[in-house]
PDB file of C-alpha atoms in Angstrom:
ATOM      1  CA  MET F  22     -37.346  -5.414 -65.233  1.00 52.00           C
ATOM      2  CA  PRO F  23     -36.064  -8.535 -67.002  1.00 57.00           C
ATOM      3  CA  THR F  24     -33.590  -8.146 -69.840  1.00 57.00           C
ATOM      4  CA  PRO F  25     -34.790  -9.009 -73.381  1.00 51.00           C
ATOM      5  CA  GLU F  26     -32.997 -12.351 -73.094  1.00 52.00           C
ATOM      6  CA  GLU F  27     -34.669 -13.069 -69.736  1.00 52.00           C
ATOM      7  CA  SER F  28     -38.073 -12.105 -71.176  1.00 52.00           C
ATOM      8  CA  LEU F  29     -37.669 -14.619 -73.990  1.00 47.00           C
ATOM      9  CA  TRP F  30     -36.655 -17.269 -71.469  1.00 51.00           C
ATOM     10  CA  LEU F  31     -39.607 -16.508 -69.183  1.00 56.00           C
ATOM     11  CA  ASN F  32     -42.127 -16.503 -72.032  1.00 63.00           C
ATOM     12  CA  ASN F  33     -41.040 -19.859 -73.408  1.00 85.00           C
ATOM     13  CA  THR F  34     -43.491 -22.692 -72.808  1.00 93.00           C
ATOM     14  CA  VAL F  35     -42.577 -26.327 -72.353  1.00 97.00           C
ATOM     15  CA  THR F  36     -44.967 -29.185 -73.082  1.00 98.00           C
ATOM     16  CA  VAL F  37     -44.906 -31.916 -70.450  1.00 98.00           C
ATOM     17  CA  ALA F  38     -46.841 -35.167 -70.384  1.00 98.00           C
ATOM     18  CA  ALA F  39     -47.722 -38.247 -68.357  1.00 98.00           C
ATOM     19  CA  GLY F  40     -48.349 -41.793 -69.514  1.00 98.00           C
ATOM     20  CA  GLN F  41     -50.755 -43.491 -67.114  1.00 98.00           C
ATOM     21  CA  PHE F  42     -50.866 -47.266 -67.364  1.00 98.00           C
ATOM     22  CA  GLY F  43     -50.933 -50.379 -65.188  1.00 98.00           C
ATOM     23  CA  PRO F  44     -47.529 -52.120 -65.216  1.00 98.00           C
ATOM     24  CA  THR F  45     -47.583 -55.900 -64.924  1.00 98.00           C
ATOM     25  CA  ALA F  46     -45.104 -58.760 -64.549  1.00 98.00           C
ATOM     26  CA  ASP F  47     -44.726 -58.749 -68.357  1.00 98.00           C
ATOM     27  CA  LYS F  48     -41.733 -56.461 -68.842  1.00 98.00           C
ATOM     28  CA  GLN F  49     -42.042 -56.381 -72.622  1.00 98.00           C
ATOM     29  CA  GLU F  50     -45.672 -55.314 -72.380  1.00 98.00           C
ATOM     30  CA  ASN F  51     -44.695 -52.550 -69.980  1.00 98.00           C
ATOM     31  CA  LEU F  52     -42.144 -51.286 -72.493  1.00 98.00           C
ATOM     32  CA  ARG F  53     -44.723 -51.529 -75.289  1.00 98.00           C
ATOM     33  CA  GLN F  54     -47.076 -49.282 -73.335  1.00 98.00           C
ATOM     34  CA  ILE F  55     -44.282 -46.840 -72.570  1.00 98.00           C
ATOM     35  CA  THR F  56     -43.231 -46.765 -76.231  1.00 98.00           C
ATOM     36  CA  MET F  57     -46.802 -46.006 -77.304  1.00 98.00           C
ATOM     37  CA  TYR F  58     -47.086 -43.057 -74.923  1.00 98.00           C
ATOM     38  CA  VAL F  59     -43.634 -41.719 -75.781  1.00 98.00           C
ATOM     39  CA  GLN F  60     -44.695 -41.647 -79.430  1.00 98.00           C
ATOM     40  CA  GLU F  61     -47.858 -39.756 -78.509  1.00 98.00           C
ATOM     41  CA  ALA F  62     -45.812 -37.309 -76.455  1.00 98.00           C
ATOM     42  CA  ALA F  63     -43.470 -36.793 -79.420  1.00 98.00           C
ATOM     43  CA  ASP F  64     -46.456 -36.171 -81.700  1.00 98.00           C
ATOM     44  CA  ARG F  65     -47.492 -33.375 -79.314  1.00 97.00           C
ATOM     45  CA  ASP F  66     -43.972 -31.919 -79.162  1.00 97.00           C
ATOM     46  CA  ALA F  67     -43.579 -32.768 -75.483  1.00 98.00           C
ATOM     47  CA  SER F  68     -40.131 -32.336 -73.971  1.00 98.00           C
ATOM     48  CA  LEU F  69     -40.823 -34.517 -70.929  1.00 98.00           C
ATOM     49  CA  ILE F  70     -43.005 -37.524 -70.180  1.00 98.00           C
ATOM     50  CA  VAL F  71     -43.438 -39.113 -66.744  1.00 98.00           C
ATOM     51  CA  PHE F  72     -44.552 -42.692 -66.105  1.00 98.00           C
ATOM     52  CA  PRO F  73     -45.780 -44.362 -62.891  1.00 98.00           C
ATOM     53  CA  GLU F  74     -43.917 -45.887 -59.998  1.00 98.00           C
ATOM     54  CA  TYR F  75     -42.897 -49.533 -60.630  1.00 98.00           C
ATOM     55  CA  SER F  76     -43.132 -49.055 -64.409  1.00 98.00           C
ATOM     56  CA  SER F  77     -40.553 -51.764 -65.083  1.00 98.00           C
ATOM     57  CA  TYR F  78     -42.284 -54.513 -63.097  1.00 98.00           C
ATOM     58  CA  PHE F  79     -45.404 -54.811 -60.950  1.00 98.00           C
ATOM     59  CA  ASN F  80     -47.419 -57.776 -59.788  1.00 94.00           C
ATOM     60  CA  GLY F  81     -49.733 -56.577 -57.040  1.00 89.00           C
ATOM     61  CA  ARG F  82     -48.501 -57.118 -53.487  1.00 89.00           C
ATOM     62  CA  LEU F  83     -44.745 -56.962 -53.045  1.00 96.00           C
ATOM     63  CA  GLY F  84     -42.818 -60.212 -52.674  1.00 96.00           C
ATOM     64  CA  ALA F  85     -39.698 -62.152 -53.586  1.00 97.00           C
ATOM     65  CA  ASP F  86     -40.543 -61.960 -57.294  1.00 97.00           C
ATOM     66  CA  TYR F  87     -39.733 -58.229 -57.241  1.00 98.00           C
ATOM     67  CA  VAL F  88     -36.242 -58.949 -55.925  1.00 98.00           C
ATOM     68  CA  ALA F  89     -35.809 -61.574 -58.644  1.00 97.00           C
ATOM     69  CA  ASN F  90     -36.894 -59.078 -61.314  1.00 98.00           C
ATOM     70  CA  ALA F  91     -34.859 -56.137 -60.038  1.00 98.00           C
ATOM     71  CA  GLU F  92     -32.497 -54.638 -62.612  1.00 98.00           C
ATOM     72  CA  PRO F  93     -29.323 -52.548 -62.411  1.00 97.00           C
ATOM     73  CA  LEU F  94     -29.407 -48.958 -63.643  1.00 97.00           C
ATOM     74  CA  GLY F  95     -27.625 -50.162 -66.766  1.00 95.00           C
ATOM     75  CA  GLY F  96     -30.081 -53.006 -67.315  1.00 97.00           C
ATOM     76  CA  PRO F  97     -32.567 -53.684 -70.138  1.00 98.00           C
ATOM     77  CA  PHE F  98     -35.325 -51.380 -68.875  1.00 98.00           C
ATOM     78  CA  VAL F  99     -33.231 -48.239 -68.501  1.00 98.00           C
ATOM     79  CA  THR F 100     -31.358 -49.038 -71.715  1.00 98.00           C
ATOM     80  CA  ALA F 101     -34.699 -49.197 -73.546  1.00 98.00           C
ATOM     81  CA  LEU F 102     -35.756 -45.877 -72.016  1.00 98.00           C
ATOM     82  CA  GLY F 103     -32.483 -44.369 -73.202  1.00 98.00           C
ATOM     83  CA  ARG F 104     -33.091 -45.531 -76.769  1.00 98.00           C
ATOM     84  CA  LEU F 105     -36.596 -44.053 -76.746  1.00 98.00           C
ATOM     85  CA  ALA F 106     -35.401 -40.771 -75.271  1.00 98.00           C
ATOM     86  CA  HIS F 107     -32.657 -40.469 -77.871  1.00 98.00           C
ATOM     87  CA  GLU F 108     -34.920 -41.446 -80.764  1.00 98.00           C
ATOM     88  CA  HIS F 109     -37.546 -38.860 -79.854  1.00 98.00           C
ATOM     89  CA  GLN F 110     -35.190 -36.263 -78.314  1.00 98.00           C
ATOM     90  CA  MET F 111     -37.162 -36.276 -75.096  1.00 98.00           C
ATOM     91  CA  HIS F 112     -36.696 -36.588 -71.335  1.00 98.00           C
ATOM     92  CA  ILE F 113     -38.323 -39.714 -69.841  1.00 98.00           C
ATOM     93  CA  VAL F 114     -38.997 -40.395 -66.155  1.00 98.00           C
ATOM     94  CA  ALA F 115     -40.152 -43.816 -64.938  1.00 98.00           C
ATOM     95  CA  GLY F 116     -40.230 -46.015 -61.869  1.00 98.00           C
ATOM     96  CA  LEU F 117     -37.733 -48.878 -61.757  1.00 98.00           C
ATOM     97  CA  VAL F 118     -37.543 -51.997 -59.592  1.00 98.00           C
ATOM     98  CA  ALA F 119     -33.800 -51.663 -59.076  1.00 98.00           C
ATOM     99  CA  GLU F 120     -31.167 -53.915 -57.611  1.00 97.00           C
ATOM    100  CA  SER F 121     -29.897 -53.088 -54.129  1.00 96.00           C
ATOM    101  CA  GLU F 122     -26.897 -54.130 -52.063  1.00 92.00           C
ATOM    102  CA  ILE F 123     -29.177 -56.166 -49.783  1.00 92.00           C
ATOM    103  CA  ASP F 124     -29.840 -59.631 -51.220  1.00 89.00           C
ATOM    104  CA  ASP F 125     -33.472 -59.989 -50.152  1.00 95.00           C
ATOM    105  CA  LYS F 126     -34.585 -56.437 -50.925  1.00 97.00           C
ATOM    106  CA  PHE F 127     -34.753 -54.083 -53.896  1.00 98.00           C
ATOM    107  CA  SER F 128     -34.710 -50.316 -54.402  1.00 98.00           C
ATOM    108  CA  ASN F 129     -37.831 -48.426 -55.434  1.00 98.00           C
ATOM    109  CA  THR F 130     -36.057 -46.073 -57.805  1.00 98.00           C
ATOM    110  CA  VAL F 131     -37.118 -43.355 -60.219  1.00 98.00           C
ATOM    111  CA  VAL F 132     -34.821 -42.782 -63.179  1.00 98.00           C
ATOM    112  CA  ALA F 133     -34.703 -39.856 -65.607  1.00 98.00           C
ATOM    113  CA  VAL F 134     -33.029 -40.271 -68.991  1.00 98.00           C
ATOM    114  CA  GLY F 135     -32.306 -37.444 -71.407  1.00 98.00           C
ATOM    115  CA  PRO F 136     -32.285 -36.882 -75.165  1.00 98.00           C
ATOM    116  CA  ASP F 137     -28.705 -38.152 -75.348  1.00 98.00           C
ATOM    117  CA  GLY F 138     -29.955 -41.501 -74.068  1.00 98.00           C
ATOM    118  CA  GLU F 139     -28.037 -41.212 -70.805  1.00 98.00           C
ATOM    119  CA  ILE F 140     -29.255 -41.176 -67.198  1.00 98.00           C
ATOM    120  CA  GLU F 141     -29.692 -37.596 -65.970  1.00 98.00           C
ATOM    121  CA  CYS F 142     -30.910 -38.243 -62.469  1.00 96.00           C
ATOM    122  CA  THR F 143     -32.061 -41.011 -60.131  1.00 97.00           C
ATOM    123  CA  TYR F 144     -34.043 -40.972 -56.918  1.00 97.00           C
ATOM    124  CA  SER F 145     -34.661 -43.812 -54.475  1.00 97.00           C
ATOM    125  CA  LYS F 146     -37.866 -43.524 -52.478  1.00 97.00           C
ATOM    126  CA  VAL F 147     -37.302 -42.079 -49.013  1.00 97.00           C
ATOM    127  CA  HIS F 148     -40.705 -42.603 -47.377  1.00 96.00           C
ATOM    128  CA  LEU F 149     -41.737 -46.228 -47.770  1.00 96.00           C
ATOM    129  CA  PHE F 150     -45.419 -47.156 -47.783  1.00 92.00           C
ATOM    130  CA  ASP F 151     -45.840 -48.713 -44.356  1.00 93.00           C
ATOM    131  CA  ALA F 152     -49.445 -47.611 -43.949  1.00 94.00           C
ATOM    132  CA  PHE F 153     -53.025 -48.596 -44.767  1.00 92.00           C
ATOM    133  CA  GLY F 154     -52.160 -52.252 -44.239  1.00 91.00           C
ATOM    134  CA  HIS F 155     -49.060 -52.280 -46.448  1.00 93.00           C
ATOM    135  CA  ARG F 156     -45.404 -52.884 -45.518  1.00 95.00           C
ATOM    136  CA  GLU F 157     -43.195 -51.691 -48.369  1.00 96.00           C
ATOM    137  CA  SER F 158     -40.178 -51.713 -46.063  1.00 96.00           C
ATOM    138  CA  ASP F 159     -40.364 -55.519 -45.832  1.00 96.00           C
ATOM    139  CA  TRP F 160     -39.025 -55.667 -49.379  1.00 97.00           C
ATOM    140  CA  VAL F 161     -37.639 -52.218 -50.226  1.00 98.00           C
ATOM    141  CA  VAL F 162     -34.467 -50.442 -49.116  1.00 97.00           C
ATOM    142  CA  ARG F 163     -35.210 -46.895 -47.996  1.00 96.00           C
ATOM    143  CA  GLY F 164     -33.530 -44.169 -50.040  1.00 95.00           C
ATOM    144  CA  SER F 165     -31.071 -41.696 -48.594  1.00 91.00           C
ATOM    145  CA  LEU F 166     -31.208 -37.900 -48.411  1.00 88.00           C
ATOM    146  CA  GLU F 167     -27.441 -37.591 -48.690  1.00 87.00           C
ATOM    147  CA  GLY F 168     -26.103 -35.534 -51.554  1.00 86.00           C
ATOM    148  CA  PRO F 169     -27.810 -32.895 -53.697  1.00 88.00           C
ATOM    149  CA  ALA F 170     -31.549 -32.834 -54.275  1.00 91.00           C
ATOM    150  CA  PRO F 171     -32.540 -35.065 -57.232  1.00 94.00           C
ATOM    151  CA  ALA F 172     -33.114 -32.718 -60.167  1.00 97.00           C
ATOM    152  CA  PHE F 173     -32.401 -32.252 -63.872  1.00 98.00           C
ATOM    153  CA  GLU F 174     -33.212 -29.621 -66.489  1.00 97.00           C
ATOM    154  CA  VAL F 175     -35.782 -29.719 -69.292  1.00 98.00           C
ATOM    155  CA  ASP F 176     -35.628 -26.746 -71.673  1.00 97.00           C
ATOM    156  CA  GLY F 177     -34.643 -24.360 -68.905  1.00 96.00           C
ATOM    157  CA  VAL F 178     -37.079 -25.772 -66.333  1.00 97.00           C
ATOM    158  CA  SER F 179     -35.585 -27.518 -63.300  1.00 98.00           C
ATOM    159  CA  VAL F 180     -37.399 -30.799 -62.618  1.00 98.00           C
ATOM    160  CA  GLY F 181     -37.225 -32.583 -59.261  1.00 98.00           C
ATOM    161  CA  LEU F 182     -38.176 -36.139 -58.339  1.00 98.00           C
ATOM    162  CA  GLN F 183     -40.053 -37.837 -55.527  1.00 97.00           C
ATOM    163  CA  THR F 184     -42.341 -40.867 -55.304  1.00 98.00           C
ATOM    164  CA  CYS F 185     -45.922 -41.627 -54.271  1.00 97.00           C
ATOM    165  CA  TYR F 186     -46.065 -41.824 -50.431  1.00 96.00           C
ATOM    166  CA  ASP F 187     -43.502 -38.992 -50.292  1.00 97.00           C
ATOM    167  CA  LEU F 188     -46.473 -36.721 -51.063  1.00 97.00           C
ATOM    168  CA  ARG F 189     -47.534 -36.946 -47.425  1.00 97.00           C
ATOM    169  CA  PHE F 190     -44.266 -35.357 -46.259  1.00 97.00           C
ATOM    170  CA  PRO F 191     -44.179 -31.706 -47.353  1.00 96.00           C
ATOM    171  CA  GLU F 192     -40.661 -31.167 -46.033  1.00 95.00           C
ATOM    172  CA  LEU F 193     -39.307 -33.425 -48.784  1.00 96.00           C
ATOM    173  CA  THR F 194     -40.897 -31.350 -51.547  1.00 97.00           C
ATOM    174  CA  ARG F 195     -39.705 -28.165 -49.883  1.00 96.00           C
ATOM    175  CA  ARG F 196     -36.157 -29.537 -49.840  1.00 95.00           C
ATOM    176  CA  ILE F 197     -36.040 -29.937 -53.609  1.00 96.00           C
ATOM    177  CA  VAL F 198     -37.839 -26.635 -54.219  1.00 97.00           C
ATOM    178  CA  ASP F 199     -35.237 -24.902 -52.059  1.00 96.00           C
ATOM    179  CA  ALA F 200     -32.674 -26.370 -54.467  1.00 96.00           C
ATOM    180  CA  GLY F 201     -34.347 -24.488 -57.326  1.00 97.00           C
ATOM    181  CA  VAL F 202     -36.837 -27.010 -58.682  1.00 98.00           C
ATOM    182  CA  GLU F 203     -39.761 -25.535 -60.659  1.00 98.00           C
ATOM    183  CA  LEU F 204     -41.601 -28.731 -61.608  1.00 98.00           C
ATOM    184  CA  VAL F 205     -41.958 -31.707 -59.258  1.00 98.00           C
ATOM    185  CA  ALA F 206     -42.464 -35.048 -61.032  1.00 98.00           C
ATOM    186  CA  ILE F 207     -44.079 -37.733 -58.877  1.00 98.00           C
ATOM    187  CA  PRO F 208     -44.338 -41.269 -60.301  1.00 98.00           C
ATOM    188  CA  SER F 209     -46.863 -43.101 -58.127  1.00 98.00           C
ATOM    189  CA  GLN F 210     -48.820 -46.255 -57.449  1.00 97.00           C
ATOM    190  CA  TRP F 211     -51.515 -44.731 -55.256  1.00 97.00           C
ATOM    191  CA  VAL F 212     -53.533 -47.544 -53.702  1.00 94.00           C
ATOM    192  CA  GLY F 213     -57.308 -47.161 -53.573  1.00 94.00           C
ATOM    193  CA  GLY F 214     -59.427 -47.109 -50.436  1.00 94.00           C
ATOM    194  CA  PRO F 215     -61.712 -44.868 -48.364  1.00 95.00           C
ATOM    195  CA  LEU F 216     -60.898 -41.199 -49.068  1.00 96.00           C
ATOM    196  CA  LYS F 217     -57.652 -42.152 -50.854  1.00 95.00           C
ATOM    197  CA  GLU F 218     -58.611 -40.366 -54.080  1.00 96.00           C
ATOM    198  CA  HIS F 219     -59.457 -37.273 -52.023  1.00 97.00           C
ATOM    199  CA  HIS F 220     -56.059 -37.465 -50.301  1.00 98.00           C
ATOM    200  CA  TRP F 221     -54.269 -37.825 -53.629  1.00 98.00           C
ATOM    201  CA  ASN F 222     -55.859 -34.796 -55.263  1.00 98.00           C
ATOM    202  CA  THR F 223     -55.551 -32.664 -52.141  1.00 98.00           C
ATOM    203  CA  LEU F 224     -51.907 -33.496 -51.514  1.00 98.00           C
ATOM    204  CA  VAL F 225     -50.809 -32.957 -55.118  1.00 98.00           C
ATOM    205  CA  GLN F 226     -52.480 -29.551 -55.197  1.00 98.00           C
ATOM    206  CA  ALA F 227     -51.157 -28.640 -51.753  1.00 98.00           C
ATOM    207  CA  ARG F 228     -47.558 -29.374 -52.744  1.00 98.00           C
ATOM    208  CA  ALA F 229     -47.994 -27.078 -55.779  1.00 98.00           C
ATOM    209  CA  ILE F 230     -49.684 -24.271 -53.834  1.00 98.00           C
ATOM    210  CA  GLU F 231     -47.377 -24.145 -50.826  1.00 97.00           C
ATOM    211  CA  ASN F 232     -44.245 -24.238 -52.984  1.00 98.00           C
ATOM    212  CA  THR F 233     -45.546 -22.157 -55.936  1.00 98.00           C
ATOM    213  CA  VAL F 234     -44.333 -24.771 -58.436  1.00 98.00           C
ATOM    214  CA  TYR F 235     -45.828 -27.086 -61.016  1.00 98.00           C
ATOM    215  CA  VAL F 236     -46.521 -30.668 -59.949  1.00 98.00           C
ATOM    216  CA  LEU F 237     -46.870 -33.561 -62.401  1.00 98.00           C
ATOM    217  CA  ALA F 238     -48.169 -36.683 -60.655  1.00 98.00           C
ATOM    218  CA  ALA F 239     -48.313 -39.830 -62.790  1.00 98.00           C
ATOM    219  CA  GLY F 240     -50.213 -42.714 -61.228  1.00 98.00           C
ATOM    220  CA  GLN F 241     -50.789 -46.337 -62.086  1.00 98.00           C
ATOM    221  CA  SER F 242     -54.155 -47.099 -63.626  1.00 98.00           C
ATOM    222  CA  ILE F 243     -56.547 -49.713 -62.276  1.00 96.00           C
ATOM    223  CA  PRO F 244     -56.562 -52.440 -61.047  1.00 95.00           C
ATOM    224  CA  HIS F 245     -53.646 -51.710 -58.706  1.00 95.00           C
ATOM    225  CA  GLY F 246     -53.769 -47.918 -58.663  1.00 96.00           C
ATOM    226  CA  ILE F 247     -56.450 -45.254 -58.699  1.00 97.00           C
ATOM    227  CA  GLY F 248     -55.106 -43.573 -61.837  1.00 97.00           C
ATOM    228  CA  ARG F 249     -56.139 -39.909 -61.587  1.00 98.00           C
ATOM    229  CA  SER F 250     -52.856 -38.553 -62.925  1.00 98.00           C
ATOM    230  CA  LEU F 251     -52.798 -34.777 -62.973  1.00 98.00           C
ATOM    231  CA  ILE F 252     -50.694 -31.742 -63.768  1.00 98.00           C
ATOM    232  CA  VAL F 253     -51.160 -28.762 -61.447  1.00 98.00           C
ATOM    233  CA  ASP F 254     -49.922 -25.184 -61.790  1.00 98.00           C
ATOM    234  CA  PRO F 255     -48.314 -23.047 -59.027  1.00 98.00           C
ATOM    235  CA  MET F 256     -51.720 -21.744 -57.909  1.00 97.00           C
ATOM    236  CA  GLY F 257     -53.119 -25.256 -57.567  1.00 97.00           C
ATOM    237  CA  VAL F 258     -55.101 -25.089 -60.811  1.00 97.00           C
ATOM    238  CA  VAL F 259     -55.494 -28.507 -62.431  1.00 98.00           C
ATOM    239  CA  LEU F 260     -54.280 -28.065 -66.009  1.00 98.00           C
ATOM    240  CA  SER F 261     -54.788 -31.650 -67.142  1.00 98.00           C
ATOM    241  CA  ALA F 262     -56.176 -34.753 -65.452  1.00 98.00           C
ATOM    242  CA  THR F 263     -57.417 -38.216 -66.247  1.00 97.00           C
ATOM    243  CA  GLY F 264     -59.607 -40.953 -64.807  1.00 97.00           C
ATOM    244  CA  ALA F 265     -58.819 -44.456 -63.576  1.00 97.00           C
ATOM    245  CA  GLU F 266     -58.093 -46.173 -66.910  1.00 97.00           C
ATOM    246  CA  SER F 267     -54.872 -46.071 -68.916  1.00 97.00           C
ATOM    247  CA  ALA F 268     -54.528 -42.631 -70.485  1.00 98.00           C
ATOM    248  CA  PHE F 269     -52.225 -39.925 -71.799  1.00 98.00           C
ATOM    249  CA  LEU F 270     -52.264 -36.317 -70.644  1.00 98.00           C
ATOM    250  CA  SER F 271     -50.209 -33.246 -71.446  1.00 98.00           C
ATOM    251  CA  THR F 272     -50.107 -29.500 -71.011  1.00 98.00           C
ATOM    252  CA  GLU F 273     -47.859 -26.483 -71.451  1.00 98.00           C
ATOM    253  CA  ILE F 274     -45.997 -24.984 -68.523  1.00 98.00           C
ATOM    254  CA  SER F 275     -43.972 -21.772 -68.297  1.00 96.00           C
ATOM    255  CA  LEU F 276     -41.545 -20.058 -65.972  1.00 96.00           C
ATOM    256  CA  GLU F 277     -43.505 -16.855 -66.562  1.00 96.00           C
ATOM    257  CA  ARG F 278     -46.478 -18.393 -64.730  1.00 96.00           C
ATOM    258  CA  ILE F 279     -44.261 -19.253 -61.760  1.00 97.00           C
ATOM    259  CA  ALA F 280     -42.880 -15.697 -61.741  1.00 96.00           C
ATOM    260  CA  GLN F 281     -46.415 -14.237 -61.815  1.00 96.00           C
ATOM    261  CA  VAL F 282     -47.620 -16.413 -58.960  1.00 97.00           C
ATOM    262  CA  ARG F 283     -44.573 -15.695 -56.822  1.00 96.00           C
ATOM    263  CA  ALA F 284     -44.930 -11.945 -57.424  1.00 96.00           C
ATOM    264  CA  ASN F 285     -48.454 -12.114 -55.986  1.00 95.00           C
ATOM    265  CA  ASN F 286     -47.673 -14.712 -53.343  1.00 93.00           C
ATOM    266  CA  PRO F 287     -44.019 -14.492 -52.224  1.00 94.00           C
ATOM    267  CA  ALA F 288     -44.555 -17.154 -49.557  1.00 92.00           C
ATOM    268  CA  LEU F 289     -41.185 -18.802 -50.106  1.00 92.00           C
ATOM    269  CA  GLN F 290     -39.424 -15.505 -49.425  1.00 90.00           C
ATOM    270  CA  MET F 291     -41.572 -14.753 -46.378  1.00 90.00           C
ATOM    271  CA  ARG F 292     -40.764 -17.885 -44.417  1.00 88.00           C
ATOM    272  CA  ARG F 293     -39.664 -17.267 -40.838  1.00 82.00           C
ATOM    273  CA  LEU F 294     -36.878 -19.807 -40.743  1.00 77.00           C
ATOM    274  CA  ASP F 295     -35.900 -18.638 -37.270  1.00 76.00           C
ATOM    275  CA  VAL F 296     -39.282 -19.913 -36.104  1.00 75.00           C
ATOM    276  CA  ILE F 297     -39.837 -23.074 -38.138  1.00 63.00           C
ATOM    277  CA  VAL F 298     -36.332 -24.595 -38.279  1.00 60.00           C
ATOM    278  CA  PRO F 299     -36.070 -26.994 -35.296  1.00 61.00           C
ATOM    279  CA  ASP F 300     -33.293 -26.758 -32.747  1.00 60.00           C
ATOM    280  CA  GLU F 301     -30.222 -28.933 -33.215  1.00 56.00           C
ATOM    281  CA  GLY F 302     -30.921 -32.435 -32.033  1.00 53.00           C
ATOM    282  CA  SER F 303     -34.669 -32.224 -32.552  1.00 52.00           C
ATOM    283  CA  ALA F 304     -36.319 -35.435 -33.720  1.00 49.00           C
ATOM    284  CA  THR F 305     -38.050 -33.497 -36.502  1.00 47.00           C
ATOM    285  CA  GLN F 306     -34.825 -32.245 -38.008  1.00 45.00           C
ATOM    286  CA  SER F 307     -34.251 -35.255 -40.266  1.00 43.00           C
ATOM    287  CA  LEU F 308     -36.522 -37.438 -42.364  1.00 47.00           C
TER     288      LEU F 308
END
């Protein structure tokens, strides 16, 4: 049985939100949209809001203009996020076109800033979108898996980060869940196409179900993304979702719900690691 202190902690709810919009090459307009949604999140007492991949700059197909518009982590975009987070005492997650050490490429980075206005966590996309006729790796430096899993805490809930195409690689989500993450935030720019919306919904729910965690997937709205942002609980239940246009969504989450689901479905504890962990040297051992 949990102690009285643990019971209070488990029964606490946290309001989380997503701001779905379509970033453009107009950086000030992108920040205006973000500011609008942060204010709405504050009005609803949200502790966390997640924005799409490439929130700082997007102009359709990748090209040299992205490299030219890449910013350092201490640049204007992240500084503006820090001011908003501090003003509203909120955690903000957003996609950044970030500078890299390679002159003709940039880093597809997700940054989380906290209520003190400082960066809490960053994540650079590991699985680049070289599929469905796209070649993200032509312009983007692939992120590394070295170091601890990318995570930070929001009111007692551990939040992990990954990005868009990473959804198709369940081992990445499992890695951060094994590090204690209870909510996975996924900024995305999910490109449309045959069955792509079906893939998006299925994969988001699958990552929640198989890991018994919450998943908050924030997508870009049309014309460059399918929208369809959603927040899913540890049983795969969609708690909040939106359509293709720019929109705001929010819901309450709780550690008690995770505890209930894991009591009924202790799949994480039942894994046969002696069966599923590949032998040393196997090609499937690393991402």
